[in-house]
Amino acid sequence: MKTEETQLKFSDLGISASILAVLKKMGLEEPTPIQRKTIPVAITGQDLIGVAQTGTGKTFAFGIPMLQRIGSTKGHGLVIAPTRELALQVEESLKKLGQSLGLRTASLIGGESLDRQLFQLRKKPHIVVATPGRLIDHLKRHTYKLEQVNILVLDEADMMLDMGFAPQIQEIMKQMPLKRQTMLFSATMPVAIVKIAAAYMKLPISIEVAPPGTTVDQIDQEIFIIRNEDRFNYLEKILTRYKGSVLVFVRTKHGVKMLTSKLVSLGQRAVEIHSNLSLSRRRAALAGFKSKRDRILVATDVAARGLDVSGIEVVVNYHLPDNTGDYVHRIGRTARAGQAGKAISFATPDQQREIRDIERLINKSIKRTEFVKFSDVRTAKSSGPSRGRAPYRGRRTNSSSYSNSQGGQSEGRSGNQSRGQRTTPRSVSSSRRFSRQRSYGTGR
């Protein structure tokens, strides 16, 4: 049953008729929870902090008020985002909304030609979306001036701090005009964010649509407790069971390259994204994944932060994140816009502490399915429950040559694993045998 609040439409939030017309053309009528709570406050010009899960519509939560206020006051807006990809996506969204209103946008990001950006700036854009490093480059060259900005947005602020941008943010904030509106959006609320708010914001209103660090309810989360060398085998099982788009997070750039290469060699439509790639190659990889031409995107945390791709069926944490907070950002790439999604994480038996840290952060327990070794899973699936048969003797294989970038171990089974007695995997929550329908844990 819908409450009075959830029945609110964009037309109930104080949005101008011109912007409402654009939203209608885009097929948007009902705001998301963060948009419902944020837009009426932001339109008044008050400072605010918006805490919401990744993928909940934060761009329009600040974009609609920003465009409306700039249109009426002839002011200028600045959005600072942590990564090139996120900055480009934010600018693309604001451009769609603003061009019908006669408002121009520009992006200032690393990896792009300065001449191209100078050409954009000469057109006097109303809104600039920038990454911290490239913005400071322009400030030092005096090619962009902050004195004209009266609306500032720090998007995915927790990510920026995690990536070490605190000094750049402080340098930028010190040059900002005192008379301005500041909006800060984040998926989590670490102490560092509170300090930024205290130092650079004027009595901000805090808006939370869910406790910081929570994950979308529609995400079915599961952790596979496996041996380090069995990661690739389980990834293959996942790719067989799920038929939609899959986003795989790997700890290092080298690991991303190696895993992508192995997937492609096996005929999978996989692309990679990491910071060593040129911007054009990153854009091409993202375009292929968005268009469904490529089914699998293998990425590092930094490169994938802020990715806005709809319809991702499964997120796989090939390695658990080094930063616990990144777990929320990773799995938030699935179950967007109210859709259901699946998040599967691989962990080794000695990572129980990391798992508990994640569970404390999201304030819920995650189902764990524990396997002894991959050959046992294959045996249980092919033979069913043991009825006094002789132990299964697996084939010796060298088919998996992918080397784990952290441990240097082969992803295939080694010689001393090729002969293994059947051992039924056990689930932490259940002791039932691993049946034909339950080939590697639970799935949809």
Coordinates of C-alpha atoms in Angstrom, one line a residue:
M1 CA 0.0 0.0 0.0
K2 CA 1.4 3.3 -1.0
T3 CA 1.7 6.1 1.6
E4 CA 0.9 9.7 0.9
E5 CA 4.6 10.4 0.5
T6 CA 5.2 7.7 -2.0
Q7 CA 2.3 8.9 -4.1
L8 CA 4.0 12.3 -4.6
K9 CA 4.9 13.2 -8.2
F10 CA 7.4 15.7 -9.6
S11 CA 4.6 18.2 -10.0
D12 CA 4.1 18.2 -6.2
L13 CA 7.7 19.2 -5.4
G14 CA 7.8 22.8 -6.5
I15 CA 9.5 22.1 -9.8
S16 CA 8.9 24.7 -12.6
A17 CA 6.6 24.0 -15.5
S18 CA 9.4 24.1 -18.0
I19 CA 11.4 21.4 -16.2
L20 CA 8.3 19.3 -15.6
A21 CA 7.6 19.4 -19.4
V22 CA 11.2 18.0 -20.0
L23 CA 10.8 15.3 -17.4
K24 CA 7.5 14.3 -19.0
K25 CA 9.2 14.0 -22.4
M26 CA 11.8 11.8 -20.7
G27 CA 9.0 9.6 -19.3
L28 CA 9.6 10.6 -15.7
E29 CA 6.7 11.3 -13.5
E30 CA 7.3 9.8 -10.1
P31 CA 10.5 10.8 -8.1
T32 CA 12.7 8.4 -6.2
P33 CA 12.8 8.6 -2.4
I34 CA 15.9 10.7 -2.4
Q35 CA 14.4 13.0 -5.0
R36 CA 11.2 13.4 -3.1
K37 CA 13.0 14.5 0.0
T38 CA 15.8 16.5 -1.5
I39 CA 14.3 18.6 -4.3
P40 CA 11.9 20.7 -2.2
V41 CA 14.7 21.6 0.2
A42 CA 17.3 22.3 -2.5
I43 CA 15.0 24.5 -4.5
T44 CA 15.0 26.9 -1.6
G45 CA 18.8 27.3 -1.8
Q46 CA 19.6 25.7 1.6
D47 CA 22.7 23.6 2.1
L48 CA 22.1 19.9 2.4
I49 CA 23.6 16.5 2.9
G50 CA 22.0 13.7 1.0
V51 CA 22.8 10.1 2.1
A52 CA 21.3 7.5 -0.2
Q53 CA 22.2 4.1 -1.6
T54 CA 24.1 4.0 -4.9
G55 CA 21.7 4.0 -7.9
T56 CA 18.8 5.8 -6.3
G57 CA 18.6 8.8 -8.6
K58 CA 20.9 11.3 -6.8
T59 CA 21.9 13.0 -10.0
F60 CA 18.5 14.4 -10.6
A61 CA 18.0 15.0 -6.9
F62 CA 20.6 17.8 -7.1
G63 CA 20.4 18.4 -10.9
I64 CA 16.7 19.5 -11.0
P65 CA 17.1 22.1 -8.3
M66 CA 20.4 23.3 -9.7
L67 CA 19.0 23.8 -13.2
Q68 CA 15.9 25.5 -11.8
R69 CA 17.8 27.9 -9.6
I70 CA 20.4 28.7 -12.3
G71 CA 17.6 29.3 -14.9
S72 CA 16.0 31.9 -12.6
T73 CA 19.1 33.6 -11.1
K74 CA 21.4 33.4 -14.1
G75 CA 24.0 31.8 -11.8
H76 CA 26.5 29.0 -12.4
G77 CA 26.8 25.5 -11.0
L78 CA 29.8 23.3 -10.3
V79 CA 29.6 19.5 -9.7
I80 CA 32.7 17.7 -8.5
A81 CA 32.8 14.0 -9.0
P82 CA 35.5 11.4 -8.1
T83 CA 36.1 9.7 -11.5
R84 CA 36.0 10.6 -15.2
E85 CA 33.3 8.1 -15.9
L86 CA 31.0 9.4 -13.2
A87 CA 31.7 13.0 -14.3
L88 CA 30.8 12.2 -17.9
Q89 CA 27.6 10.4 -16.9
V90 CA 26.5 13.3 -14.6
E91 CA 27.2 15.8 -17.4
E92 CA 25.3 13.7 -19.9
S93 CA 22.2 13.5 -17.6
L94 CA 22.3 17.3 -16.9
K95 CA 22.7 18.0 -20.6
K96 CA 19.6 16.0 -21.4
L97 CA 17.6 18.0 -18.9
G98 CA 19.2 21.4 -19.5
Q99 CA 19.5 21.7 -23.2
S100 CA 15.7 22.1 -23.6
L101 CA 16.0 25.0 -21.2
G102 CA 18.8 26.7 -23.0
L103 CA 21.3 25.8 -20.4
R104 CA 24.8 24.6 -21.4
T105 CA 27.1 22.1 -19.7
A106 CA 30.7 21.2 -19.9
S107 CA 33.0 18.6 -18.4
L108 CA 36.5 19.1 -17.2
I109 CA 38.2 15.7 -16.7
G110 CA 41.6 14.2 -16.9
G111 CA 42.6 12.3 -20.0
E112 CA 40.9 14.7 -22.3
S113 CA 42.5 17.5 -24.4
L114 CA 42.9 20.8 -22.6
D115 CA 42.2 22.5 -25.9
R116 CA 38.8 20.8 -26.2
Q117 CA 37.9 21.8 -22.7
L118 CA 39.0 25.4 -23.3
F119 CA 36.7 25.4 -26.3
Q120 CA 33.9 24.3 -24.1
L121 CA 34.6 27.0 -21.5
R122 CA 34.6 29.7 -24.1
K123 CA 31.0 28.9 -24.7
K124 CA 30.3 30.0 -21.1
P125 CA 28.6 26.9 -19.7
H126 CA 26.1 27.3 -17.0
I127 CA 27.1 24.1 -15.3
V128 CA 30.6 22.5 -15.2
V129 CA 31.1 18.9 -14.1
A130 CA 34.7 18.2 -13.1
T131 CA 37.1 15.8 -11.4
P132 CA 39.2 17.3 -8.6
G133 CA 42.6 17.1 -10.3
R134 CA 41.6 18.6 -13.7
L135 CA 39.6 21.3 -12.0
I136 CA 42.7 22.4 -10.1
D137 CA 44.7 22.4 -13.3
H138 CA 42.2 24.9 -14.8
L139 CA 42.3 27.0 -11.6
K140 CA 46.1 27.2 -11.8
R141 CA 45.9 28.2 -15.5
H142 CA 43.2 30.7 -14.7
T143 CA 41.1 29.2 -17.4
Y144 CA 38.2 28.6 -15.0
K145 CA 37.2 30.8 -12.1
L146 CA 35.3 29.7 -9.0
E147 CA 34.1 33.2 -8.2
Q148 CA 31.2 32.8 -10.6
V149 CA 29.9 29.6 -8.9
N150 CA 26.8 30.0 -6.7
I151 CA 25.8 26.3 -6.5
L152 CA 28.3 23.6 -5.6
V153 CA 27.7 19.9 -5.5
L154 CA 30.1 17.3 -4.1
D155 CA 28.9 14.0 -5.7
E156 CA 29.9 10.6 -4.2
A157 CA 31.8 12.5 -1.6
D158 CA 32.8 9.4 0.4
M159 CA 34.4 8.0 -2.8
M160 CA 36.4 11.1 -3.3
L161 CA 37.8 10.9 0.2
D162 CA 38.6 7.2 -0.2
M163 CA 40.5 8.0 -3.3
G164 CA 42.7 10.5 -1.5
F165 CA 41.2 13.7 -2.9
A166 CA 40.7 15.4 0.5
P167 CA 43.6 17.9 -0.1
Q168 CA 42.2 18.9 -3.5
I169 CA 38.7 19.3 -2.1
Q170 CA 40.1 21.6 0.7
E171 CA 42.0 23.6 -1.9
I172 CA 38.9 24.1 -4.0
M173 CA 36.7 24.9 -1.1
K174 CA 39.0 27.6 0.1
Q175 CA 38.7 29.4 -3.3
M176 CA 34.9 29.1 -3.4
P177 CA 32.8 32.3 -2.9
L178 CA 31.2 32.4 0.6
K179 CA 27.8 33.2 -0.8
R180 CA 26.8 29.9 -2.3
Q181 CA 24.6 26.8 -1.9
T182 CA 26.5 23.6 -1.2
M183 CA 25.0 20.2 -1.6
L184 CA 26.9 17.0 -0.6
F185 CA 25.8 13.5 -1.7
S186 CA 27.2 10.3 -0.4
A187 CA 26.3 6.6 0.0
T188 CA 28.0 6.4 3.4
M189 CA 28.7 9.0 6.2
P190 CA 32.2 8.6 7.5
V191 CA 33.7 11.1 10.0
A192 CA 35.6 12.8 7.3
I193 CA 32.3 13.8 5.6
V194 CA 31.0 15.3 8.8
K195 CA 34.2 17.3 9.1
I196 CA 33.8 18.7 5.6
A197 CA 30.2 19.7 6.4
A198 CA 31.2 21.4 9.5
A199 CA 34.0 23.3 7.8
Y200 CA 32.5 24.4 4.5
M201 CA 28.6 24.2 4.8
K202 CA 26.1 26.5 6.5
L203 CA 23.7 24.6 8.8
P204 CA 23.1 21.9 6.3
I205 CA 19.9 19.9 6.4
S206 CA 20.7 16.2 6.5
I207 CA 18.5 13.9 4.4
E208 CA 18.8 10.2 4.6
V209 CA 16.5 7.8 2.7
A210 CA 18.3 4.8 4.4
P211 CA 20.8 4.4 7.2
P212 CA 24.4 5.1 5.9
G213 CA 26.0 1.9 4.5
T214 CA 22.7 0.1 3.8
T215 CA 22.2 -1.8 0.6
V216 CA 19.2 -2.0 -1.7
D217 CA 16.6 -4.5 -0.4
Q218 CA 16.2 -6.0 -3.9
I219 CA 19.8 -7.3 -3.9
D220 CA 20.1 -11.0 -3.1
Q221 CA 23.5 -11.2 -1.4
E222 CA 25.6 -14.3 -1.0
I223 CA 29.2 -15.2 -0.1
F224 CA 30.9 -18.3 -1.4
I225 CA 33.6 -19.6 1.0
I226 CA 36.1 -21.2 -1.4
R227 CA 39.7 -21.9 -2.0
N228 CA 41.7 -19.2 -3.6
E229 CA 42.5 -21.3 -6.7
D230 CA 38.9 -22.2 -7.3
R231 CA 37.7 -18.6 -8.0
F232 CA 37.7 -18.9 -11.8
N233 CA 35.9 -22.2 -11.7
Y234 CA 33.1 -20.7 -9.7
L235 CA 32.9 -17.6 -11.9
E236 CA 32.4 -20.0 -14.9
K237 CA 29.5 -21.6 -13.0
I238 CA 27.9 -18.2 -12.3
L239 CA 28.2 -17.2 -16.0
T240 CA 26.5 -20.4 -17.0
R241 CA 23.6 -20.0 -14.5
Y242 CA 22.9 -16.3 -15.1
K243 CA 22.3 -15.2 -18.6
G244 CA 22.3 -11.4 -18.2
S245 CA 25.0 -8.7 -17.8
V246 CA 27.6 -9.4 -15.2
L247 CA 30.0 -7.0 -13.5
V248 CA 33.1 -8.5 -12.0
F249 CA 35.2 -6.7 -9.5
V250 CA 38.9 -7.6 -9.2
R251 CA 41.4 -6.2 -6.7
T252 CA 44.2 -5.1 -9.1
K253 CA 44.6 -3.7 -12.6
H254 CA 46.9 -6.7 -13.5
G255 CA 44.2 -9.1 -12.2
V256 CA 41.6 -7.3 -14.4
K257 CA 43.7 -7.7 -17.5
M258 CA 44.5 -11.4 -16.9
L259 CA 40.9 -12.4 -16.0
T260 CA 39.5 -10.5 -19.0
S261 CA 42.0 -12.1 -21.3
K262 CA 41.1 -15.6 -20.0
L263 CA 37.4 -15.0 -20.4
V264 CA 37.8 -13.8 -24.0
S265 CA 40.0 -16.8 -24.8
L266 CA 37.1 -19.0 -23.7
G267 CA 34.7 -17.2 -26.0
Q268 CA 33.1 -14.9 -23.5
R269 CA 32.1 -11.3 -24.5
A270 CA 34.1 -9.6 -21.9
V271 CA 35.7 -6.1 -21.7
E272 CA 37.9 -4.5 -19.0
I273 CA 38.0 -1.1 -17.4
H274 CA 40.8 0.2 -15.2
S275 CA 42.9 3.3 -14.8
N276 CA 45.7 2.2 -17.1
L277 CA 43.4 2.4 -20.1
S278 CA 43.1 5.6 -22.1
L279 CA 39.8 7.5 -21.7
S280 CA 38.8 6.5 -25.2
R281 CA 39.2 2.8 -24.5
R282 CA 37.4 3.1 -21.2
R283 CA 34.5 4.9 -23.0
A284 CA 34.5 2.2 -25.7
A285 CA 34.4 -0.6 -23.1
L286 CA 31.6 1.1 -21.2
A287 CA 29.6 1.7 -24.3
G288 CA 29.9 -2.0 -25.3
F289 CA 28.7 -3.1 -21.9
K290 CA 25.8 -0.6 -21.8
S291 CA 24.6 -1.7 -25.3
K292 CA 24.8 -5.4 -24.3
R293 CA 27.2 -6.0 -27.1
D294 CA 29.6 -7.2 -24.4
R295 CA 28.1 -9.2 -21.6
I296 CA 30.8 -9.1 -18.9
L297 CA 32.6 -6.0 -17.6
V298 CA 35.7 -6.7 -15.4
A299 CA 36.8 -3.7 -13.4
T300 CA 38.7 -2.3 -10.5
D301 CA 37.0 -0.3 -7.8
V302 CA 38.4 3.0 -8.9
A303 CA 37.5 2.6 -12.5
A304 CA 34.0 1.4 -11.8
R305 CA 33.0 3.9 -9.2
G306 CA 29.9 5.8 -10.2
L307 CA 29.1 3.6 -13.2
D308 CA 25.4 4.0 -14.1
V309 CA 24.5 1.0 -16.2
S310 CA 20.9 -0.3 -16.0
G311 CA 20.1 -4.0 -16.2
I312 CA 23.1 -5.6 -14.5
E313 CA 21.9 -9.0 -13.4
V314 CA 24.8 -10.0 -11.2
V315 CA 27.7 -8.3 -9.5
V316 CA 30.6 -10.7 -8.6
N317 CA 33.2 -9.7 -6.1
Y318 CA 36.0 -11.9 -7.4
H319 CA 37.9 -10.5 -4.5
L320 CA 36.5 -8.8 -1.4
P321 CA 37.2 -5.1 -1.4
D322 CA 40.2 -3.8 0.6
N323 CA 37.9 -1.0 1.9
T324 CA 34.8 -2.3 3.5
G325 CA 32.8 0.7 2.4
D326 CA 33.5 -0.2 -1.3
Y327 CA 31.2 -3.3 -0.9
V328 CA 28.2 -1.0 -0.8
H329 CA 29.3 0.9 -3.9
R330 CA 30.1 -2.4 -5.8
I331 CA 26.9 -4.2 -5.3
G332 CA 24.9 -1.0 -5.8
R333 CA 25.5 -1.5 -9.5
T334 CA 22.8 -4.1 -9.6
A335 CA 19.1 -3.8 -8.5
R336 CA 18.8 -0.3 -9.9
A337 CA 15.5 1.6 -10.3
G338 CA 13.6 -1.0 -8.2
Q339 CA 14.8 -4.0 -10.2
A340 CA 16.0 -7.2 -8.5
G341 CA 19.6 -8.1 -8.6
K342 CA 22.2 -10.7 -7.3
A343 CA 25.5 -10.0 -5.6
I344 CA 27.9 -12.9 -5.1
S345 CA 31.2 -12.5 -3.3
F346 CA 34.2 -14.9 -3.2
A347 CA 36.0 -15.2 0.1
T348 CA 38.6 -17.7 1.5
P349 CA 38.1 -19.4 4.9
D350 CA 40.6 -17.0 6.5
Q351 CA 38.5 -13.9 5.6
Q352 CA 35.8 -14.3 8.2
R353 CA 36.8 -11.0 9.8
E354 CA 36.4 -9.1 6.5
I355 CA 33.0 -10.7 6.1
R356 CA 31.9 -9.7 9.6
D357 CA 33.1 -6.1 8.9
I358 CA 30.9 -6.0 5.8
E359 CA 27.9 -7.4 7.7
R360 CA 28.3 -4.8 10.4
L361 CA 28.4 -2.0 7.8
I362 CA 25.2 -3.1 6.1
N363 CA 23.6 -4.1 9.3
K364 CA 22.5 -7.5 8.1
S365 CA 23.9 -11.0 7.8
I366 CA 24.9 -12.4 4.4
K367 CA 24.2 -16.0 3.5
R368 CA 27.4 -18.0 3.3
T369 CA 27.8 -21.1 1.3
E370 CA 30.9 -23.1 2.0
F371 CA 32.6 -25.4 -0.4
V372 CA 35.6 -27.7 0.3
K373 CA 36.9 -27.8 -3.3
F374 CA 35.5 -27.3 -6.8
S375 CA 35.9 -30.9 -7.9
D376 CA 33.6 -31.9 -5.0
V377 CA 30.9 -29.6 -6.4
R378 CA 31.2 -31.2 -9.8
T379 CA 31.0 -34.6 -8.2
A380 CA 27.9 -33.8 -6.1
K381 CA 26.2 -32.4 -9.2
S382 CA 27.0 -35.2 -11.5
S383 CA 26.5 -38.1 -9.2
G384 CA 24.0 -37.0 -6.6
P385 CA 24.0 -38.2 -3.0
S386 CA 26.5 -41.0 -2.2
R387 CA 25.0 -44.5 -2.1
G388 CA 28.1 -46.6 -1.4
R389 CA 29.7 -45.9 -4.8
A390 CA 33.5 -45.8 -5.2
P391 CA 35.1 -42.3 -4.8
Y392 CA 35.1 -40.1 -7.8
R393 CA 38.4 -39.8 -9.6
G394 CA 38.6 -36.4 -11.4
R395 CA 40.6 -35.7 -14.5
R396 CA 44.0 -34.0 -14.2
T397 CA 43.7 -30.7 -16.0
N398 CA 45.8 -27.7 -16.9
S399 CA 43.0 -25.8 -18.6
S400 CA 42.9 -22.9 -16.2
S401 CA 46.2 -20.9 -16.4
Y402 CA 44.9 -17.7 -15.0
S403 CA 47.2 -16.6 -12.2
N404 CA 45.8 -14.9 -9.2
S405 CA 47.5 -11.5 -8.9
Q406 CA 47.6 -11.6 -5.2
G407 CA 48.6 -15.1 -4.4
G408 CA 50.3 -16.2 -7.6
Q409 CA 48.3 -19.5 -7.5
S410 CA 46.8 -21.2 -10.5
E411 CA 43.1 -21.0 -10.9
G412 CA 43.0 -24.6 -12.2
R413 CA 43.2 -27.7 -10.0
S414 CA 46.7 -28.8 -9.2
G415 CA 47.9 -32.4 -9.5
N416 CA 47.3 -33.2 -5.8
Q417 CA 43.7 -32.1 -6.2
S418 CA 42.8 -34.3 -9.2
R419 CA 42.1 -37.3 -7.1
G420 CA 39.5 -36.4 -4.4
Q421 CA 36.9 -38.3 -2.6
R422 CA 33.4 -36.9 -2.8
T423 CA 32.8 -34.4 -0.1
T424 CA 29.4 -32.7 -0.1
P425 CA 29.7 -28.9 0.3
R426 CA 27.9 -27.6 3.3
S427 CA 26.0 -24.3 3.7
V428 CA 26.4 -22.4 7.0
S429 CA 22.6 -22.1 7.2
S430 CA 21.8 -25.7 6.0
S431 CA 23.3 -29.1 6.0
R432 CA 21.3 -30.4 3.1
R433 CA 23.3 -32.1 0.3
F434 CA 24.3 -30.2 -2.7
S435 CA 21.6 -31.4 -5.1
R436 CA 21.4 -31.2 -8.9
Q437 CA 19.3 -28.0 -8.6
R438 CA 21.8 -26.5 -6.1
S439 CA 24.9 -26.8 -8.1
Y440 CA 26.9 -23.9 -6.5
G441 CA 24.8 -22.4 -3.8
T442 CA 21.5 -20.8 -4.3
G443 CA 20.5 -18.7 -7.3
R444 CA 17.4 -17.5 -8.8

